[in-house]
Short mmCIF file of C-alpha atoms and ligand atoms in Angstrom, two decimals:
data_model
loop_
_atom_site.label_atom_id
_atom_site.label_comp_id
_atom_site.label_asym_id
_atom_site.label_seq_id
_atom_site.Cartn_x
_atom_site.Cartn_y
_atom_site.Cartn_z
CA MET A 1 32.09 -16.99 57.13
CA THR A 2 29.14 -15.81 55.09
CA HIS A 3 29.44 -13.20 52.33
CA ALA A 4 27.86 -9.92 53.41
CA ASN A 5 25.87 -7.38 51.43
CA LEU A 6 27.42 -4.12 50.26
CA ILE A 7 25.43 -1.23 51.68
CA ALA A 8 26.62 2.39 51.83
CA GLY A 9 30.22 1.32 51.25
CA GLU A 10 30.22 -1.22 54.12
CA TRP A 11 29.92 -5.00 54.17
CA VAL A 12 26.83 -5.69 56.24
CA HIS A 13 25.92 -9.18 57.48
CA GLY A 14 22.36 -10.47 57.49
CA THR A 15 20.49 -12.87 59.74
CA ASP A 16 20.10 -15.77 57.33
CA ALA A 17 22.04 -16.87 54.28
CA VAL A 18 21.59 -18.52 50.87
CA ARG A 19 23.64 -21.66 50.23
CA ASN A 20 25.17 -21.47 46.77
CA ILE A 21 25.22 -25.06 45.48
CA ASN A 22 27.36 -26.38 42.61
CA PRO A 23 24.94 -27.98 40.09
CA SER A 24 27.73 -30.32 38.91
CA ASP A 25 28.18 -31.65 42.45
CA THR A 26 25.42 -30.93 44.91
CA ASN A 27 27.69 -31.84 47.84
CA ASP A 28 29.86 -28.86 46.97
CA VAL A 29 28.73 -25.63 48.65
CA VAL A 30 30.27 -22.72 46.72
CA GLY A 31 29.63 -20.34 49.60
CA GLU A 32 27.00 -18.82 51.85
CA TYR A 33 25.59 -15.42 51.00
CA ASP A 34 23.66 -13.30 53.45
CA ARG A 35 20.12 -12.31 52.61
CA ALA A 36 19.51 -8.61 53.15
CA SER A 37 16.64 -7.83 55.54
CA ALA A 38 13.91 -5.36 54.57
CA ALA A 39 15.60 -2.73 56.75
CA GLN A 40 18.94 -3.37 55.03
CA VAL A 41 17.38 -3.00 51.58
CA ASP A 42 15.93 0.25 52.85
CA ASP A 43 19.41 1.36 53.96
CA ALA A 44 20.85 0.43 50.56
CA ILE A 45 18.22 2.48 48.73
CA GLU A 46 18.76 5.42 51.07
CA ALA A 47 22.54 5.19 50.59
CA ALA A 48 22.14 5.23 46.80
CA ARG A 49 19.82 8.23 47.03
CA LYS A 50 22.27 10.13 49.22
CA ALA A 51 25.19 9.35 46.93
CA SER A 52 23.39 10.18 43.72
CA HIS A 53 23.68 13.98 43.67
CA ALA A 54 27.48 14.02 44.04
CA TRP A 55 27.99 10.99 41.77
CA ALA A 56 25.97 12.60 38.98
CA ARG A 57 28.35 15.56 39.16
CA THR A 58 31.62 13.63 38.92
CA THR A 59 33.63 14.28 35.80
CA VAL A 60 33.44 11.81 32.96
CA GLN A 61 37.15 11.15 33.47
CA GLN A 62 36.61 10.12 37.11
CA ARG A 63 33.92 7.67 36.08
CA ALA A 64 35.93 6.41 33.11
CA ASP A 65 38.97 5.72 35.32
CA LEU A 66 36.93 3.76 37.87
CA LEU A 67 35.17 1.65 35.22
CA GLU A 68 38.46 0.94 33.50
CA LYS A 69 39.90 -0.24 36.81
CA VAL A 70 37.01 -2.68 37.25
CA GLY A 71 37.51 -4.02 33.71
CA LEU A 72 41.23 -4.51 34.28
CA GLU A 73 40.73 -6.45 37.51
CA ILE A 74 38.15 -8.70 35.85
CA PHE A 75 40.71 -9.54 33.16
CA ALA A 76 43.52 -10.03 35.68
CA ARG A 77 41.34 -12.55 37.58
CA ARG A 78 39.67 -14.07 34.55
CA ALA A 79 40.57 -17.72 35.25
CA GLU A 80 39.55 -17.56 38.90
CA LEU A 81 36.25 -15.81 38.15
CA ALA A 82 35.51 -18.27 35.33
CA ASP A 83 36.05 -21.14 37.73
CA LEU A 84 33.60 -19.57 40.19
CA LEU A 85 31.07 -18.99 37.42
CA ALA A 86 31.30 -22.57 36.08
CA ARG A 87 31.08 -23.87 39.64
CA GLU A 88 27.98 -21.93 40.65
CA GLU A 89 26.04 -21.96 37.36
CA GLY A 90 27.20 -25.11 35.54
CA LYS A 91 28.33 -23.79 32.16
CA THR A 92 31.62 -25.18 30.89
CA LEU A 93 34.90 -23.52 31.83
CA ALA A 94 35.38 -22.43 28.20
CA ASP A 95 31.96 -20.73 28.18
CA ALA A 96 32.56 -19.25 31.61
CA THR A 97 35.94 -17.87 30.53
CA GLY A 98 34.24 -16.26 27.53
CA GLU A 99 31.55 -14.76 29.75
CA VAL A 100 34.04 -13.29 32.22
CA GLY A 101 35.98 -11.73 29.34
CA ARG A 102 32.77 -10.27 28.05
CA ALA A 103 32.09 -8.68 31.44
CA GLY A 104 35.59 -7.19 31.44
CA TYR A 105 35.14 -5.77 27.94
CA ILE A 106 31.77 -4.29 28.89
CA PHE A 107 33.39 -2.27 31.70
CA LYS A 108 36.19 -1.15 29.40
CA PHE A 109 33.67 -0.22 26.69
CA PHE A 110 31.54 1.90 29.02
CA ALA A 111 34.68 3.51 30.48
CA GLN A 112 35.11 4.96 27.00
CA GLU A 113 31.40 5.70 26.49
CA CYS A 114 31.52 8.09 29.48
CA LEU A 115 33.68 10.30 27.31
CA ARG A 116 31.11 10.55 24.52
CA ILE A 117 27.76 11.05 26.17
CA PRO A 118 25.76 12.48 23.30
CA SER A 119 24.31 15.98 23.29
CA GLU A 120 23.00 18.32 20.58
CA ARG A 121 22.79 22.02 20.03
CA LEU A 122 20.25 23.31 17.54
CA GLY A 123 19.15 26.70 16.40
CA SER A 124 15.75 27.71 17.73
CA VAL A 125 12.85 28.55 15.47
CA ARG A 126 12.74 31.80 17.42
CA PRO A 127 15.25 34.53 16.69
CA GLY A 128 18.12 34.97 19.16
CA VAL A 129 17.59 31.64 20.92
CA ASP A 130 19.71 28.46 21.07
CA VAL A 131 18.45 25.03 22.02
CA GLU A 132 20.69 22.58 23.83
CA ILE A 133 19.67 18.96 24.29
CA THR A 134 21.62 17.10 26.96
CA ARG A 135 21.40 13.78 28.76
CA GLU A 136 21.39 13.58 32.53
CA PRO A 137 21.49 10.58 34.88
CA VAL A 138 18.14 9.04 35.79
CA GLY A 139 19.09 8.79 39.48
CA VAL A 140 18.91 5.50 41.39
CA ILE A 141 18.51 2.33 39.35
CA GLY A 142 17.28 -1.01 40.70
CA LEU A 143 18.91 -3.92 38.89
CA ILE A 144 17.35 -7.39 39.06
CA THR A 145 19.36 -10.12 37.36
CA PRO A 146 18.82 -13.79 36.46
CA TRP A 147 20.99 -16.87 37.07
CA ASN A 148 21.98 -17.87 33.53
CA PHE A 149 24.68 -15.23 32.93
CA PRO A 150 25.94 -14.61 36.48
CA ILE A 151 28.58 -12.03 35.53
CA ALA A 152 27.77 -10.75 32.01
CA ILE A 153 24.21 -9.60 32.73
CA PRO A 154 25.13 -7.78 35.97
CA ALA A 155 28.04 -6.20 34.05
CA TRP A 156 25.91 -5.04 31.15
CA LYS A 157 23.51 -3.31 33.51
CA ILE A 158 26.01 -1.98 36.09
CA ALA A 159 28.58 -0.52 33.68
CA PRO A 160 26.23 1.76 31.70
CA ALA A 161 24.30 2.74 34.83
CA LEU A 162 27.53 3.98 36.45
CA ALA A 163 29.00 5.41 33.25
CA TYR A 164 26.01 7.70 32.77
CA GLY A 165 26.12 8.87 36.39
CA ASN A 166 23.52 6.75 38.17
CA CYS A 167 23.66 5.00 41.55
CA ILE A 168 22.64 1.36 41.88
CA VAL A 169 20.95 -1.10 44.16
CA MET A 170 21.40 -4.56 42.64
CA LYS A 171 19.69 -7.82 43.50
CA PRO A 172 21.26 -10.85 41.84
CA ALA A 173 19.54 -14.20 41.38
CA GLU A 174 19.67 -16.25 44.56
CA LEU A 175 21.00 -19.28 42.67
CA VAL A 176 24.24 -17.54 41.64
CA PRO A 177 25.20 -14.80 44.10
CA GLY A 178 28.93 -15.63 43.85
CA CYS A 179 29.84 -13.72 40.70
CA SER A 180 27.77 -10.70 41.71
CA TRP A 181 29.45 -10.68 45.09
CA ALA A 182 32.88 -10.85 43.43
CA LEU A 183 31.88 -8.00 41.13
CA ALA A 184 30.64 -5.93 44.10
CA ASP A 185 33.97 -6.54 45.84
CA ILE A 186 35.89 -5.39 42.76
CA ILE A 187 33.72 -2.28 42.40
CA HIS A 188 34.06 -1.51 46.12
CA ARG A 189 37.86 -1.78 46.11
CA ALA A 190 38.15 0.19 42.86
CA GLY A 191 37.21 3.25 44.93
CA PHE A 192 33.67 4.19 43.94
CA PRO A 193 32.20 6.55 46.57
CA ALA A 194 30.13 4.87 49.31
CA GLY A 195 26.53 4.23 48.27
CA VAL A 196 27.10 4.51 44.52
CA PHE A 197 26.87 0.73 44.14
CA ASN A 198 24.96 -1.43 46.61
CA LEU A 199 24.48 -5.20 46.52
CA VAL A 200 21.52 -6.83 48.27
CA VAL A 201 21.06 -10.58 48.01
CA GLY A 202 17.65 -12.08 48.67
CA ARG A 203 14.40 -13.49 47.38
CA GLY A 204 12.71 -11.93 44.40
CA SER A 205 9.43 -11.79 46.27
CA VAL A 206 11.05 -9.85 49.14
CA VAL A 207 14.12 -7.88 48.02
CA GLY A 208 13.12 -7.67 44.35
CA GLU A 209 9.59 -6.52 45.17
CA LYS A 210 10.93 -3.83 47.47
CA LEU A 211 13.12 -2.39 44.74
CA VAL A 212 10.23 -2.44 42.29
CA ASN A 213 7.83 -0.69 44.66
CA ASP A 214 10.09 1.84 46.37
CA PRO A 215 9.51 5.40 45.12
CA ARG A 216 13.18 6.25 45.74
CA ILE A 217 14.16 3.92 42.89
CA ASP A 218 13.77 5.85 39.64
CA ALA A 219 14.18 2.98 37.19
CA ILE A 220 14.23 -0.81 37.10
CA SER A 221 16.24 -2.92 34.67
CA PHE A 222 15.20 -6.57 34.85
CA THR A 223 16.20 -9.76 33.06
CA GLY A 224 14.29 -12.94 33.84
CA SER A 225 11.09 -14.79 33.13
CA VAL A 226 7.98 -13.46 31.41
CA PRO A 227 5.56 -13.70 34.36
CA THR A 228 7.98 -11.99 36.74
CA GLY A 229 8.78 -9.32 34.16
CA ARG A 230 5.12 -8.60 33.49
CA GLY A 231 4.43 -8.29 37.22
CA ILE A 232 7.35 -5.89 37.64
CA LEU A 233 6.16 -3.80 34.72
CA ALA A 234 2.67 -3.44 36.16
CA LYS A 235 3.93 -2.35 39.57
CA ALA A 236 6.79 -0.12 38.45
CA ALA A 237 4.75 1.57 35.71
CA ALA A 238 1.91 2.19 38.16
CA ARG A 239 4.23 4.40 40.20
CA GLY A 240 5.73 6.02 37.10
CA ALA A 241 9.18 4.38 37.21
CA LYS A 242 11.17 3.81 34.06
CA VAL A 243 11.32 0.11 33.17
CA GLN A 244 13.44 -2.07 30.92
CA LEU A 245 12.70 -5.81 30.67
CA GLU A 246 14.47 -8.67 28.93
CA MET A 247 12.40 -11.81 29.20
CA GLY A 248 11.92 -15.05 27.34
CA GLY A 249 12.38 -16.34 23.87
CA LYS A 250 11.16 -19.17 21.67
CA ASN A 251 13.72 -18.46 19.04
CA PRO A 252 13.44 -20.02 15.58
CA LEU A 253 16.35 -21.33 13.57
CA VAL A 254 15.30 -21.82 9.96
CA VAL A 255 17.31 -24.40 8.00
CA LEU A 256 16.70 -24.09 4.28
CA ALA A 257 17.17 -26.80 1.66
CA ASP A 258 20.17 -24.99 0.17
CA ALA A 259 22.00 -24.79 3.51
CA ASP A 260 25.49 -26.15 3.99
CA LEU A 261 24.61 -29.19 6.12
CA ASP A 262 27.71 -28.98 8.32
CA VAL A 263 27.03 -25.33 9.05
CA ALA A 264 23.38 -26.09 9.81
CA VAL A 265 24.26 -28.86 12.28
CA ARG A 266 26.97 -26.80 13.98
CA VAL A 267 24.74 -23.75 14.28
CA ALA A 268 21.77 -25.76 15.60
CA LEU A 269 23.89 -27.72 18.08
CA ASP A 270 25.42 -24.57 19.53
CA GLY A 271 22.28 -22.43 19.48
CA ALA A 272 19.95 -25.06 20.90
CA PHE A 273 22.07 -27.04 23.32
CA PHE A 274 25.31 -25.35 24.37
CA GLN A 275 25.24 -23.77 27.80
CA THR A 276 22.61 -26.44 28.49
CA GLY A 277 20.08 -24.50 26.40
CA GLN A 278 19.79 -22.05 29.28
CA ARG A 279 20.02 -18.91 27.20
CA CYS A 280 17.11 -16.64 26.36
CA THR A 281 18.56 -16.57 22.82
CA ALA A 282 18.62 -20.39 22.50
CA SER A 283 17.10 -21.78 19.29
CA SER A 284 14.44 -24.10 20.64
CA ARG A 285 12.43 -24.25 17.39
CA LEU A 286 14.34 -25.78 14.47
CA ILE A 287 12.28 -25.05 11.38
CA VAL A 288 13.57 -27.25 8.60
CA GLU A 289 12.69 -27.39 4.90
CA ASP A 290 11.41 -30.78 3.83
CA ALA A 291 14.18 -31.44 1.29
CA ILE A 292 16.95 -31.30 3.90
CA HIS A 293 14.91 -32.49 6.92
CA ASP A 294 16.10 -36.09 7.21
CA LYS A 295 19.76 -35.33 6.55
CA PHE A 296 19.68 -32.49 9.06
CA VAL A 297 18.02 -34.60 11.76
CA ASP A 298 20.52 -37.42 11.18
CA GLY A 299 23.44 -34.99 11.34
CA LEU A 300 22.22 -33.28 14.49
CA THR A 301 21.45 -36.59 16.19
CA ALA A 302 24.96 -37.82 15.36
CA ALA A 303 26.44 -34.60 16.77
CA LEU A 304 24.36 -34.94 19.96
CA LYS A 305 25.70 -38.46 20.47
CA GLN A 306 29.20 -37.02 20.62
CA GLN A 307 28.47 -34.50 23.35
CA VAL A 308 30.06 -35.00 26.73
CA ILE A 309 27.59 -34.13 29.47
CA ASP A 310 29.49 -33.91 32.72
CA ASP A 311 30.94 -31.70 35.45
CA ALA A 312 31.17 -28.16 34.05
CA ARG A 313 34.76 -27.82 35.21
CA LYS A 314 35.99 -31.14 33.87
CA GLN A 315 38.27 -31.12 30.85
CA GLY A 316 36.36 -32.35 27.79
CA THR A 317 32.83 -31.53 29.00
CA THR A 318 30.82 -29.90 26.22
CA ILE A 319 27.50 -29.52 28.06
CA GLY A 320 27.29 -28.98 31.81
CA PRO A 321 24.39 -29.78 34.14
CA VAL A 322 21.03 -28.06 34.40
CA VAL A 323 21.22 -25.29 37.01
CA ASP A 324 19.04 -26.81 39.76
CA GLN A 325 16.34 -29.32 40.62
CA SER A 326 13.38 -27.11 39.80
CA GLN A 327 14.79 -26.26 36.38
CA LEU A 328 15.48 -29.95 35.79
CA ASP A 329 11.88 -30.77 36.78
CA GLN A 330 10.67 -28.15 34.32
CA ASP A 331 12.82 -29.61 31.50
CA MET A 332 11.56 -33.14 32.21
CA LYS A 333 7.99 -31.86 32.34
CA TYR A 334 8.37 -30.41 28.85
CA VAL A 335 9.95 -33.65 27.58
CA ASP A 336 6.77 -35.42 28.76
CA ILE A 337 4.53 -32.73 27.29
CA ALA A 338 6.26 -33.00 23.91
CA LYS A 339 5.88 -36.79 23.94
CA SER A 340 2.22 -36.61 24.88
CA GLU A 341 1.57 -34.08 22.12
CA GLY A 342 2.90 -36.56 19.56
CA GLY A 343 6.50 -35.37 19.24
CA LYS A 344 9.02 -38.09 18.42
CA LEU A 345 11.98 -38.14 20.78
CA MET A 346 14.98 -38.69 18.51
CA PHE A 347 17.61 -38.34 21.19
CA GLY A 348 18.15 -37.66 24.87
CA GLY A 349 15.75 -36.24 27.43
CA GLU A 350 17.10 -38.65 30.04
CA ARG A 351 18.37 -38.01 33.52
CA LEU A 352 22.06 -38.98 33.66
CA ASN A 353 24.22 -40.09 36.56
CA ARG A 354 27.82 -39.00 36.74
CA GLU A 355 30.64 -39.49 39.22
CA LYS A 356 29.35 -36.65 41.40
CA PRO A 357 25.67 -35.99 42.17
CA GLY A 358 24.47 -33.25 39.81
CA PHE A 359 21.52 -32.19 37.65
CA TYR A 360 22.61 -33.97 34.48
CA LEU A 361 20.23 -34.29 31.55
CA SER A 362 21.00 -35.54 28.05
CA PRO A 363 20.05 -32.95 25.41
CA ALA A 364 16.62 -33.74 23.98
CA LEU A 365 15.74 -33.50 20.30
CA PHE A 366 12.15 -33.92 19.13
CA THR A 367 10.93 -34.31 15.56
CA GLU A 368 7.42 -34.52 14.06
CA THR A 369 6.29 -31.48 16.02
CA THR A 370 3.99 -28.72 14.86
CA ASN A 371 4.28 -25.08 15.73
CA SER A 372 0.99 -25.13 17.63
CA MET A 373 2.22 -27.67 20.20
CA ARG A 374 3.06 -26.37 23.67
CA ILE A 375 6.68 -27.48 23.19
CA ASN A 376 6.91 -24.88 20.42
CA ARG A 377 4.94 -22.14 22.14
CA GLU A 378 6.29 -22.05 25.70
CA GLU A 379 9.85 -21.38 26.78
CA VAL A 380 11.51 -24.47 28.31
CA PHE A 381 14.88 -22.88 29.16
CA GLY A 382 16.82 -26.12 28.99
CA PRO A 383 18.54 -28.51 26.55
CA VAL A 384 15.32 -29.32 24.71
CA ALA A 385 14.68 -28.45 21.05
CA SER A 386 12.14 -29.56 18.49
CA VAL A 387 12.07 -29.77 14.73
CA VAL A 388 9.14 -28.41 12.70
CA ARG A 389 9.10 -29.63 9.12
CA VAL A 390 8.04 -27.05 6.50
CA LYS A 391 7.55 -27.32 2.73
CA ASP A 392 9.30 -24.13 1.61
CA TYR A 393 10.84 -20.79 2.57
CA ASP A 394 7.52 -18.93 2.80
CA GLU A 395 6.14 -21.44 5.27
CA ALA A 396 9.42 -21.36 7.21
CA LEU A 397 9.23 -17.58 7.60
CA SER A 398 5.61 -17.65 8.65
CA VAL A 399 6.24 -20.40 11.24
CA ALA A 400 9.31 -18.53 12.51
CA ASN A 401 7.20 -15.43 13.11
CA ASP A 402 4.22 -17.32 14.56
CA THR A 403 5.19 -16.88 18.20
CA ALA A 404 4.48 -14.60 21.13
CA PHE A 405 8.22 -13.90 21.42
CA GLY A 406 10.67 -11.98 19.26
CA LEU A 407 14.17 -11.98 20.70
CA CYS A 408 16.32 -13.61 18.04
CA ALA A 409 15.74 -15.45 14.76
CA GLY A 410 18.27 -17.37 12.68
CA VAL A 411 18.49 -18.71 9.18
CA VAL A 412 20.96 -21.14 7.60
CA THR A 413 21.10 -20.75 3.85
CA THR A 414 23.51 -20.21 0.97
CA SER A 415 20.99 -18.02 -0.85
CA LEU A 416 21.80 -14.33 -0.57
CA LYS A 417 18.27 -13.51 -1.63
CA LYS A 418 16.59 -15.62 1.05
CA ALA A 419 19.04 -14.44 3.72
CA ALA A 420 18.23 -10.83 2.85
CA ASN A 421 14.51 -11.52 2.82
CA PHE A 422 14.71 -13.23 6.22
CA ARG A 423 16.72 -10.39 7.72
CA ARG A 424 14.07 -7.95 6.58
CA ASN A 425 11.00 -9.94 7.56
CA ALA A 426 11.94 -11.83 10.73
CA GLU A 427 9.93 -10.33 13.61
CA ALA A 428 12.79 -10.31 16.09
CA GLY A 429 15.12 -7.81 17.69
CA MET A 430 18.17 -9.74 16.49
CA VAL A 431 18.71 -11.82 13.34
CA MET A 432 21.51 -14.31 12.67
CA VAL A 433 22.55 -15.51 9.22
CA ASN A 434 24.51 -18.78 9.25
CA LEU A 435 25.29 -18.21 12.93
CA PRO A 436 23.76 -19.58 16.15
CA THR A 437 20.88 -17.53 17.59
CA ALA A 438 22.82 -17.39 20.86
CA GLY A 439 26.16 -15.63 21.15
CA VAL A 440 26.17 -11.87 20.70
CA ASP A 441 28.73 -9.07 20.78
CA TYR A 442 29.04 -6.75 23.77
CA HIS A 443 29.20 -3.41 21.94
CA VAL A 444 25.92 -3.51 19.98
CA PRO A 445 22.28 -3.41 21.09
CA PHE A 446 20.74 -6.51 22.62
CA GLY A 447 16.99 -6.96 22.87
CA GLY A 448 13.82 -8.22 21.31
CA ARG A 449 10.29 -7.49 20.18
CA LYS A 450 6.80 -8.71 21.08
CA GLY A 451 6.70 -10.61 24.40
CA SER A 452 10.48 -10.85 24.75
CA SER A 453 11.39 -7.34 25.76
CA TYR A 454 10.04 -4.06 26.98
CA GLY A 455 11.63 -0.63 26.91
CA SER A 456 14.78 0.51 25.22
CA ARG A 457 17.73 -1.69 24.27
CA GLU A 458 20.58 -2.84 26.48
CA GLN A 459 24.26 -2.74 25.55
CA GLY A 460 26.31 -0.65 23.18
CA ARG A 461 25.66 3.04 22.88
CA HIS A 462 21.91 2.37 22.76
CA ALA A 463 22.12 1.80 26.53
CA VAL A 464 22.21 5.59 26.89
CA GLU A 465 18.44 5.66 26.24
CA PHE A 466 17.57 3.82 29.42
CA TYR A 467 20.26 5.12 31.74
CA THR A 468 19.82 8.81 30.98
CA GLN A 469 17.00 11.32 30.72
CA VAL A 470 16.87 14.08 28.16
CA LYS A 471 16.86 17.78 29.00
CA THR A 472 16.05 20.46 26.43
CA ALA A 473 17.40 23.88 27.39
CA TYR A 474 16.39 27.11 25.61
CA VAL A 475 18.94 29.86 25.99
CA MET A 476 18.58 33.44 24.83
CA GLN A 477 21.69 34.51 22.99
CA SER A 478 23.50 37.29 24.82
P1 ADP B 1 13.93 -17.54 36.79
O1 ADP B 1 12.75 -18.43 36.60
O2 ADP B 1 14.89 -17.59 35.69
O3 ADP B 1 14.55 -17.59 38.15
P2 ADP B 1 12.68 -15.08 37.53
O4 ADP B 1 11.99 -14.12 36.65
O5 ADP B 1 11.88 -15.77 38.57
O6 ADP B 1 13.37 -16.09 36.57
O7 ADP B 1 13.91 -14.40 38.26
C1 ADP B 1 14.73 -13.40 37.69
C2 ADP B 1 15.12 -12.42 38.78
O8 ADP B 1 13.94 -11.78 39.25
C3 ADP B 1 15.76 -13.06 40.01
O9 ADP B 1 16.74 -12.20 40.55
C4 ADP B 1 14.59 -13.20 40.95
O10 ADP B 1 14.96 -13.28 42.31
C5 ADP B 1 13.83 -11.91 40.66
N1 ADP B 1 12.42 -11.95 41.05
C6 ADP B 1 11.60 -13.03 41.14
N2 ADP B 1 10.36 -12.65 41.52
C7 ADP B 1 10.38 -11.31 41.67
C8 ADP B 1 9.42 -10.32 42.04
N3 ADP B 1 8.17 -10.66 42.32
N4 ADP B 1 9.80 -9.03 42.06
C9 ADP B 1 11.06 -8.67 41.74
N5 ADP B 1 12.02 -9.53 41.40
C10 ADP B 1 11.70 -10.85 41.35
#
C-alpha cells in the first residue's frame, strides 16, 4: 500500500509513487509515497486557503495544546522515528535519535511561543491617540524542505508556521518522504482542523514550482541548494510573496597554533565528516596555522582511520552512507577536481563495499589546497574536506571570510583575544568557538549571510519575523 498525501484533512492517493530507498542497502525499499498531481496540489492550496481564516482566529491555547500534543507523540515514538530516519537518509541511529528529539523539542518550544506572541503599545506623537503594534499570521505558507534533515527541518518550519496562526502546504524532498509523512500523520491525528496542514509529495520542478508560483501561497520557506533557492527567490519575489531561503555553505574552521590539538581534531572530525558531511553547516574548509599544520593533519588522519563507515543502523557505525547515487557521483567528481587542482589526498575518497549494497564512501581529506581552488569555493555536500595552510591569524581570518557563503564559521584556539576577535569579524550568521561548525540548538536563531541565506532567521523567537506580519493600529482615546 502506498502512502497517500494529506489534503484537506483526508489521505488522498495519487497515480504514481516515489520509491524511498535505504542508502545503506539499496535492496531495501522503505516505502512507496504517492506523488500529488497538479490538481491535488491545487486542492491542497485551496484547502489551506479555506482553513486559514478560522485557524488564524483560534486561541493561542488551542494552538499551544495541539503543538504540545505533536511534540509529545514525537518523543513517545522517538526510537521508531529515529530508525525510519536512519533507514531513509543514512545518518547513524545516534544522530537520527538526536534529530528526532530536536523535532520534538521544537514543537514543545513553539507550543509555548504561541503564548508570548509579541506586541507593543506606544503613545502617539499626537494628543489623545494610542498606537498598538500587533503581529498577525501571514496566511498560507508553502514549505519546501531538503533531504539531509528529514524531520528537524520540516519541524522547524511547520511548528512556528502553525504557532503563529498560518496554514501550510508542505513539499518534502522526494528522497526522504518517510519522516514527513510520519509527521503529517501525527499532526493529522493530533486534531488540527482539516486543511490547516497539507502534505504533497512530488518533484521540485512540478509540485515545488506550483507552490512557488501560486498566488494563493503568501510566503515560501525553502531549504536546499543555491541554484534552486535563487530560482525560487526570483519567481516568488516577482509575484510579491514573502521568501525565506536557507542554502549552501562553505564553512571555515580555523585551527590556530595555540589550539588544544585534541579539541581541534575532535571538532574538525565532527564538523567536517559526521553525518557524512551532508550538513549545510559542515566545515569543509579547514584553515590551519602553519605551526600546528602537520600535527593537526596527522591527528585528523589518524582519527579518520578509526571511523567505521557502514550501515547507518548498525551498532558501531560512526559514518553512514552517502544519501544516493547522484550525491555520490558529485562527491567523487569533487575528489577528482581537488586532485586535478593539485590537492594532496591524505585519506579516503574511495568507494567502499560493505555487506549490503549501499552508497559507501570513505571520508576524504585533502591537504596542500589553496582557497582559490574549486574544492574550496563550491559546496560539495559530502564527506570531503580540505586543509588550507596559513601563516598567521590575520591570514586565517581573511581566508575564512573569502567565500561567497556565510552560514557558519568556527575557530579552535585557547586565546581569549583571538576568539573574541574572530567572533566579531567572522562574516557568518553563526560562529563557533572550540565547537564544531555543525550542531546547533533549537531555541536560538539559525541562518547565514551572503550567499547562504535570504530573508529573516529561522528558529527561536526570531521565527516570528517570517511567520507573522506587523499591523500598526492608531486608536483615538475615548
Ligand atoms: P538538493 O540538491 O539537496 O536536492 P534542491 O535545492 O534541489 O537540493 O532541493 C531542495 C528542495 O527543493 C527539494 O524538496 C526539491 O524537491 C525542491 N525543489 C527542487 N527544484 C525546485 C524548483 N524548481 N522549485 C521548487 N522546489 C524545488
